[in-house]
Coordinates of C-alpha atoms in Angstrom, one line a residue:
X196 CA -18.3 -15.1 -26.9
X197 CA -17.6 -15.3 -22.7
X198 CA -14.2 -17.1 -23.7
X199 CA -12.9 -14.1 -27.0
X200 CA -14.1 -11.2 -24.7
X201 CA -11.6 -12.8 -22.0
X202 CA -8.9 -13.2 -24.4
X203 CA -9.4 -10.1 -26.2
X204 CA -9.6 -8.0 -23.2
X205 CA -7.1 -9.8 -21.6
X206 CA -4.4 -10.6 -24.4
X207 CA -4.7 -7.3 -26.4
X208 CA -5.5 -4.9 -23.8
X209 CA -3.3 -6.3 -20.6
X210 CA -0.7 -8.4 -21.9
X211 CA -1.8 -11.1 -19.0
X212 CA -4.4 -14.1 -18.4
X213 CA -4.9 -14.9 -14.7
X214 CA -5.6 -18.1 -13.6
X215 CA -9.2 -17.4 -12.7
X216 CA -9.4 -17.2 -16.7
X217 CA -7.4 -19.3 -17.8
X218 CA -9.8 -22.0 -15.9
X219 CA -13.2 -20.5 -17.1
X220 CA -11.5 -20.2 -20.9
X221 CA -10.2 -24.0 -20.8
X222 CA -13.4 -25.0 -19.5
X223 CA -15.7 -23.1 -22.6
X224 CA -13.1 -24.2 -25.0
X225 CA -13.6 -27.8 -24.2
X226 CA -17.3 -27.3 -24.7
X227 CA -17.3 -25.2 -27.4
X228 CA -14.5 -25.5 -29.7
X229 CA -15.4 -25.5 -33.4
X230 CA -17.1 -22.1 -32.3
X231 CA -14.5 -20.5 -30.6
X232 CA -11.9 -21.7 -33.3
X233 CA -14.4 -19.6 -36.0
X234 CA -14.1 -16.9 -33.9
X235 CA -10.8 -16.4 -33.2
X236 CA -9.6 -17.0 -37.2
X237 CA -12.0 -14.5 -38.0
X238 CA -10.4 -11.6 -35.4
X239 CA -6.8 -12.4 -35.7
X240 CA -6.5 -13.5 -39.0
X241 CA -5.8 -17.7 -40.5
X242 CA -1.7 -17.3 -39.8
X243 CA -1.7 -15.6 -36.1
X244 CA -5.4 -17.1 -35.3
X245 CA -4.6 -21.1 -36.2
X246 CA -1.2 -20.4 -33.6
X247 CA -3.6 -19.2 -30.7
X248 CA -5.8 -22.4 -31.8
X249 CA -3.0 -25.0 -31.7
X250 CA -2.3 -22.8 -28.2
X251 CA -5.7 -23.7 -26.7
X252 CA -5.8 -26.9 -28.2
X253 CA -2.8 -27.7 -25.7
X254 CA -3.6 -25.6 -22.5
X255 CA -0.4 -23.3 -23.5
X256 CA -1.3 -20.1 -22.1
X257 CA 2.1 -18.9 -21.4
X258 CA 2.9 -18.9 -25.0
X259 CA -0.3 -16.8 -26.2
X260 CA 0.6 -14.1 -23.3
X261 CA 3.9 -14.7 -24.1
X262 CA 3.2 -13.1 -27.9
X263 CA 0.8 -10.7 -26.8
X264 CA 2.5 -7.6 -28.3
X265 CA 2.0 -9.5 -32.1
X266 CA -1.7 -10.1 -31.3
X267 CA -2.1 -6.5 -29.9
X268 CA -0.4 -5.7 -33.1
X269 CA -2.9 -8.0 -35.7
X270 CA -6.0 -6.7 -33.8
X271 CA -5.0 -3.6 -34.1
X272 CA -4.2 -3.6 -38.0
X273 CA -7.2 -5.6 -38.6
X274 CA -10.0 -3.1 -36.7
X275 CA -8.0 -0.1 -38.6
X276 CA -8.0 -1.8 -41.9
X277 CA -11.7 -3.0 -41.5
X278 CA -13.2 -0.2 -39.9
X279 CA -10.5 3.2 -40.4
X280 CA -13.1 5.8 -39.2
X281 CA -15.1 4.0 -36.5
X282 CA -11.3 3.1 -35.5
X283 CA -9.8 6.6 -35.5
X284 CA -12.3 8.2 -33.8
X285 CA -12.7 5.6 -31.2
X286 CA -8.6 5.9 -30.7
X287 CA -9.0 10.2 -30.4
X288 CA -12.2 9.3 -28.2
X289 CA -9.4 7.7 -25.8
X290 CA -6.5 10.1 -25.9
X291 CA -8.8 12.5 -25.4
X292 CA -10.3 10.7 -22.3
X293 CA -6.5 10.2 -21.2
X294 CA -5.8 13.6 -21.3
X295 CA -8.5 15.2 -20.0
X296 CA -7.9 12.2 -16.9
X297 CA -3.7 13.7 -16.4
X298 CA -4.3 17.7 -17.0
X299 CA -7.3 18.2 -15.3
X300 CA -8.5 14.6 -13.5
X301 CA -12.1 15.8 -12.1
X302 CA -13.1 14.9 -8.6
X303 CA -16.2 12.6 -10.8
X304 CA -12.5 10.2 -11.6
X305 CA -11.6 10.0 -7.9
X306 CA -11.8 6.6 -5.9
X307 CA -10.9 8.1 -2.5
X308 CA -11.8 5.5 0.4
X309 CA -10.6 5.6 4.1
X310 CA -11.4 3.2 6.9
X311 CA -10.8 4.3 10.3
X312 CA -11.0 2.5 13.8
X313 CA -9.2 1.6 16.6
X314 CA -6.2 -1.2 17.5
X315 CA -7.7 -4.5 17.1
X316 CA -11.0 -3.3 15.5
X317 CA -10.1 -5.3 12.4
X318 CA -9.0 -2.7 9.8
X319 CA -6.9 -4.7 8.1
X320 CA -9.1 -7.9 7.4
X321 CA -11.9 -5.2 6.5
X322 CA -9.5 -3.9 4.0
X323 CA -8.6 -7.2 2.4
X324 CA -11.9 -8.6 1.9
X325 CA -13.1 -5.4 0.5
X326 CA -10.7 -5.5 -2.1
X327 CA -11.6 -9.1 -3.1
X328 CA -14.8 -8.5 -3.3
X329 CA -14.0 -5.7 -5.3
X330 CA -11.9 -7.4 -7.6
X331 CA -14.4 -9.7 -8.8
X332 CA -16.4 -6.7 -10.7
X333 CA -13.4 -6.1 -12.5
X334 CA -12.3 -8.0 -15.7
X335 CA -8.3 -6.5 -15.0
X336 CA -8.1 -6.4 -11.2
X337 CA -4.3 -6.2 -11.2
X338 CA -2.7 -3.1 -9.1
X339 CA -6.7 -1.4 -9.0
X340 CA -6.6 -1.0 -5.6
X341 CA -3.9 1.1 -4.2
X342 CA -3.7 1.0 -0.3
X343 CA -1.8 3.4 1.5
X344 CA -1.2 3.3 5.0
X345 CA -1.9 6.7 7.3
X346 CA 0.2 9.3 5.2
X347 CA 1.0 9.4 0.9
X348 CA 4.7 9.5 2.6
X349 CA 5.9 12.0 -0.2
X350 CA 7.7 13.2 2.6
X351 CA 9.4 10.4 5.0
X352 CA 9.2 9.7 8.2
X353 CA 10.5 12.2 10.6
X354 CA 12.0 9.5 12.6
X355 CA 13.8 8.3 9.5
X356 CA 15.1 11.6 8.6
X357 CA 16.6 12.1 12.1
X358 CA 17.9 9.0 11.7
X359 CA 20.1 9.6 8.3
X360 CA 21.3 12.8 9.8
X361 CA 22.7 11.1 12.5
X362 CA 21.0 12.6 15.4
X363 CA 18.6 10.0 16.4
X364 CA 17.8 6.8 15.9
X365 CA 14.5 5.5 14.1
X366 CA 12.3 3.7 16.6
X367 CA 10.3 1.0 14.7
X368 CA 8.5 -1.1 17.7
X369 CA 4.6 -0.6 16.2
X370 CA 4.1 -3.1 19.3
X371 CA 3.2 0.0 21.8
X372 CA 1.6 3.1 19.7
X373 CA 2.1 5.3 23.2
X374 CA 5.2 4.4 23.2
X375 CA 7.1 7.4 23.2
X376 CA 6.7 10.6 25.2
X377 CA 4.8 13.6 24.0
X378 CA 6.7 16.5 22.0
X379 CA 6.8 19.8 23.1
X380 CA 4.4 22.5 22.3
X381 CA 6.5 24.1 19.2
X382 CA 7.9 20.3 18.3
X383 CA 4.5 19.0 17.6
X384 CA 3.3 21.8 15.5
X385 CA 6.4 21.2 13.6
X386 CA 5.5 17.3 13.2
X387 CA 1.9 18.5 12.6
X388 CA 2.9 20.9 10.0
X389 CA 5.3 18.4 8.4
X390 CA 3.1 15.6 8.2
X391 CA 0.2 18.3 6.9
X392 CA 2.6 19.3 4.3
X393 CA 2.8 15.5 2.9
X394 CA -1.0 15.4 2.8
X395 CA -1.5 18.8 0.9
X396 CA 0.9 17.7 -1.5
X397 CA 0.9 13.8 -1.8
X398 CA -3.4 13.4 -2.0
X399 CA -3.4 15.3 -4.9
X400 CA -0.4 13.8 -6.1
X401 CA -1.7 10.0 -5.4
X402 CA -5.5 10.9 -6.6
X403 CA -4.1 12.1 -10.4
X404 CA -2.1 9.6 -11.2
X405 CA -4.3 6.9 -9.9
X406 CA -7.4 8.2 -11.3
X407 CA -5.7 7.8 -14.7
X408 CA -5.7 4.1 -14.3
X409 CA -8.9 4.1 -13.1
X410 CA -7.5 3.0 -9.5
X411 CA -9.1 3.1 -6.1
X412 CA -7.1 5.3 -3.7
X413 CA -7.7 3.1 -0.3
X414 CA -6.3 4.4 2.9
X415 CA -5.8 2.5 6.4
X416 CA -5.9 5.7 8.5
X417 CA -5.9 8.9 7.4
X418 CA -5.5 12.6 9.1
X419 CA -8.1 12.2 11.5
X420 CA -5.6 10.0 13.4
X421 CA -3.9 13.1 14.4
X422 CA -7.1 14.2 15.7
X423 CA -8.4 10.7 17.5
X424 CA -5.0 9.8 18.9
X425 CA -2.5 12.4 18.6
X426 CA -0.4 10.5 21.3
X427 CA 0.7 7.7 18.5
X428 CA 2.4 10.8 16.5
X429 CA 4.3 12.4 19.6
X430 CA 2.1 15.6 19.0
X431 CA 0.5 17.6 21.8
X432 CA -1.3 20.4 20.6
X433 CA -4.4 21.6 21.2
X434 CA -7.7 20.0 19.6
X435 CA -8.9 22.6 17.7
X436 CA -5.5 23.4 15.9
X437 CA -5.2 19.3 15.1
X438 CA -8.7 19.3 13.7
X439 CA -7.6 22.2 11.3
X440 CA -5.3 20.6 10.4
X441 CA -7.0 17.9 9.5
X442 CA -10.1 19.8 8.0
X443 CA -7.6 21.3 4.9
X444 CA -6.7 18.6 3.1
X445 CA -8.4 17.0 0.2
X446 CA -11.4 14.6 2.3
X447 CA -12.2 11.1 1.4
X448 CA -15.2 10.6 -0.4
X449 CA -16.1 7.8 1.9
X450 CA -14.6 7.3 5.4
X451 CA -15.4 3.7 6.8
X452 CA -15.2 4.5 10.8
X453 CA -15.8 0.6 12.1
X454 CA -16.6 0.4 16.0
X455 CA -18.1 -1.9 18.3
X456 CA -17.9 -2.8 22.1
X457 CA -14.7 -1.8 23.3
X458 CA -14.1 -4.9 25.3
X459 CA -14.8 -6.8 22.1
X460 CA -11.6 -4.6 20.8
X461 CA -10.0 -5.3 24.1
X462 CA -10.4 -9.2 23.8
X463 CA -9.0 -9.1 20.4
X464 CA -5.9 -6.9 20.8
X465 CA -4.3 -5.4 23.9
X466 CA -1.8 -3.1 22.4
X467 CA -4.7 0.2 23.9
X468 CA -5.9 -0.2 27.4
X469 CA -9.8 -0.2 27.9
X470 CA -10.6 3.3 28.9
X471 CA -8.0 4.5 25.9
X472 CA -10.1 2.3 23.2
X473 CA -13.2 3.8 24.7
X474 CA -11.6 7.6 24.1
X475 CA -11.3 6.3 20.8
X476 CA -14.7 5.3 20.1
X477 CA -15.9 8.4 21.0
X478 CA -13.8 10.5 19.2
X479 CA -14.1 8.7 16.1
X480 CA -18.0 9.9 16.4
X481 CA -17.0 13.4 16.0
X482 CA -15.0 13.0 13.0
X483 CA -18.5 14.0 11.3
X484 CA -17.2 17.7 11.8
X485 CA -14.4 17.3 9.5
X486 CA -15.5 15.0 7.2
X487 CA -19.0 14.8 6.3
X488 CA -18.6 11.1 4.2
X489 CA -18.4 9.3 6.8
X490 CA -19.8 6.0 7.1
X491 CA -20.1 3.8 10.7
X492 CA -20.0 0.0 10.4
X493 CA -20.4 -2.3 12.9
X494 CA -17.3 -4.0 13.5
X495 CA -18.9 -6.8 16.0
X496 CA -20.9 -8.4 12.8
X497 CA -18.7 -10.9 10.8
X498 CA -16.1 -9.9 7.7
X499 CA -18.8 -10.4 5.1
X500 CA -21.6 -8.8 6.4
X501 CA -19.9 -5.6 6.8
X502 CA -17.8 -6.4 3.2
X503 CA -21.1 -6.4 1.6
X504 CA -22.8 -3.3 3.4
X505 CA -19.6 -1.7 2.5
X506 CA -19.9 -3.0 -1.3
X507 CA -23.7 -1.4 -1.5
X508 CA -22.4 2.0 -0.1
X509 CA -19.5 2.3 -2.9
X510 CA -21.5 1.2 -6.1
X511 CA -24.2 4.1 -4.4
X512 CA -21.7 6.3 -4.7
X513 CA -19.9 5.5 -7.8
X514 CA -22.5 3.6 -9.5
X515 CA -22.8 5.3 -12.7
X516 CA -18.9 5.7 -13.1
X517 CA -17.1 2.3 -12.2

């Protein structure tokens, strides 16, 4: 039943069969054959059912995916034909669901994550292995985790924009985040109101249409970088006006903040000097003010052990929803 559920779920509802299953489905099928063979006549029918046999017979999984649409199709017919009632109300159950998910998509949908931390903390390698993890508690994994980096960039980047116009040109060397000089006073609340425009309307944007597919919204940085290192955006304004900035938008549901011993940071990457990484670490402690989900790890442990506390703090919070 482990090996139909696959191919049912897989076949009908995706249109795809990873590898992962592929493997686990070859390996059943070799054990249990005459069983599965039953099975799979009985769903799809003896015409379209003996073809997915002769399939499995020979390891051809490209040709099942291949006709996935017809046995999407026969499954379909089948159910209806069997079952009309059960059938109909179960597909007005799901438009329904799908509706209510685009017009009005309730926070209860959202997957809203955010890790923050400074250069070299390990953000990235957090990310990653969260997601794997992630992915093995799903049956369809594919495009469920959307990462976004700092902004939804509904609106591009200003440097980008001054560089199609013709009046500057784009500086793209990530090597050095201080890099460039401060703006003035009026420029940076400019850039700050820009960039605040993108996250008033992109986060609503990004949440609906992701919370339709069921999707985790995962950001690496988020607003509160404006308020922790304003110097990486060119803006210089004062703290309070950058924090509320930051405190109207939409905020994540969880926000990972990973920190450890800033020379531990230090060792690993020297794009911040020491005292700057330790400025860091100390703002990120106050980001409690604007954002009440927030969630410290301890970087300094290995990937795994902070994967896994992280794991425990998001089926905690969506537990009865995923």
């Amino acid at each position: 039943m482990d090996t139909i559920m696959l191919l049912v779920q897989n076949i009908v509802a995706y249109k795809s069969l990873k590898g992962k299953y592929r493997t686990t489905i070859a390996k059943n099928y070799s054990q249990f054959k005459n069983e599965i063979d039953k099975e799979i006549i009985i769903f799809w029918g003896n015409s379209l059912g003996k073809k997915m046999v002769y399939c499995l017979n020979n390891s051809d999984f490209d040709s099942i995916v291949k006709n996935a649409q017809k046995y999407e199709k026969s499954a379909m017919k089948r159910i209806f034909f069997k079952r009309p009632f059960y059938t109909f109300r179960g597909i007005a159950k799901f438009l329904c669901g799908k509706i209510y998910r685009v017009i009005l998509c309730p926070k209860k949908f959202w997957r809203f994550i955010a890790v923050e931390a400074p250069d070299g903390t390990g953000k990235t390698t957090f990310i990653n292995s969260l997601v794997t993890e992630l992915r093995k508690y799903y049956v369809s994994d594919e495009g469920r985790f959307c990462i976004h980096h700092f902004r939804p960039l509904i609106l591009p980047n200003l440097g980008a924009v001054g560089e199609k116009a013709g009046v500057m040109k784009q500086d793209t060397d990530f090597t050095k985040p201080h890099r460039a000089k401060p703006a003035g006073i009026l420029s940076s609340f400019i850039r700050m109101t820009y960039y605040w425009i993108d996250y008033i309307l992109g986060i609503p944007y990004l949440l609906r249409k992701e919370a339709q597919a069921e999707k985790y919204t995962i950001f690496d940085r988020y607003i509160f970088d404006f308020v922790v290192d304003p110097k990486r955006a060119r803006i210089s304004l004062p703290y309070w006006i950058r924090k509320l900035f930051a405190r109207m938008v939409i905020q994540p549901q969880i926000v990972f903040v990973l920190n450890t011993e800033p020379n531990v940071i230090y060792k690993r990457k020297q794009e911040l000097e020491l005292d700057e990484i330790k400025r860091q670490l100390d703002e990120f402690k106050k980001i409690e003010s604007i954002c009440p989900n927030v969630v410290y790890i301890d970087a300094g442990q290995s990937v795994d052990t902070m994967t896994a506390q992280a794991i425990d703090i998001i089926f905690d919070k969506y537990l009865f929803t995923i």
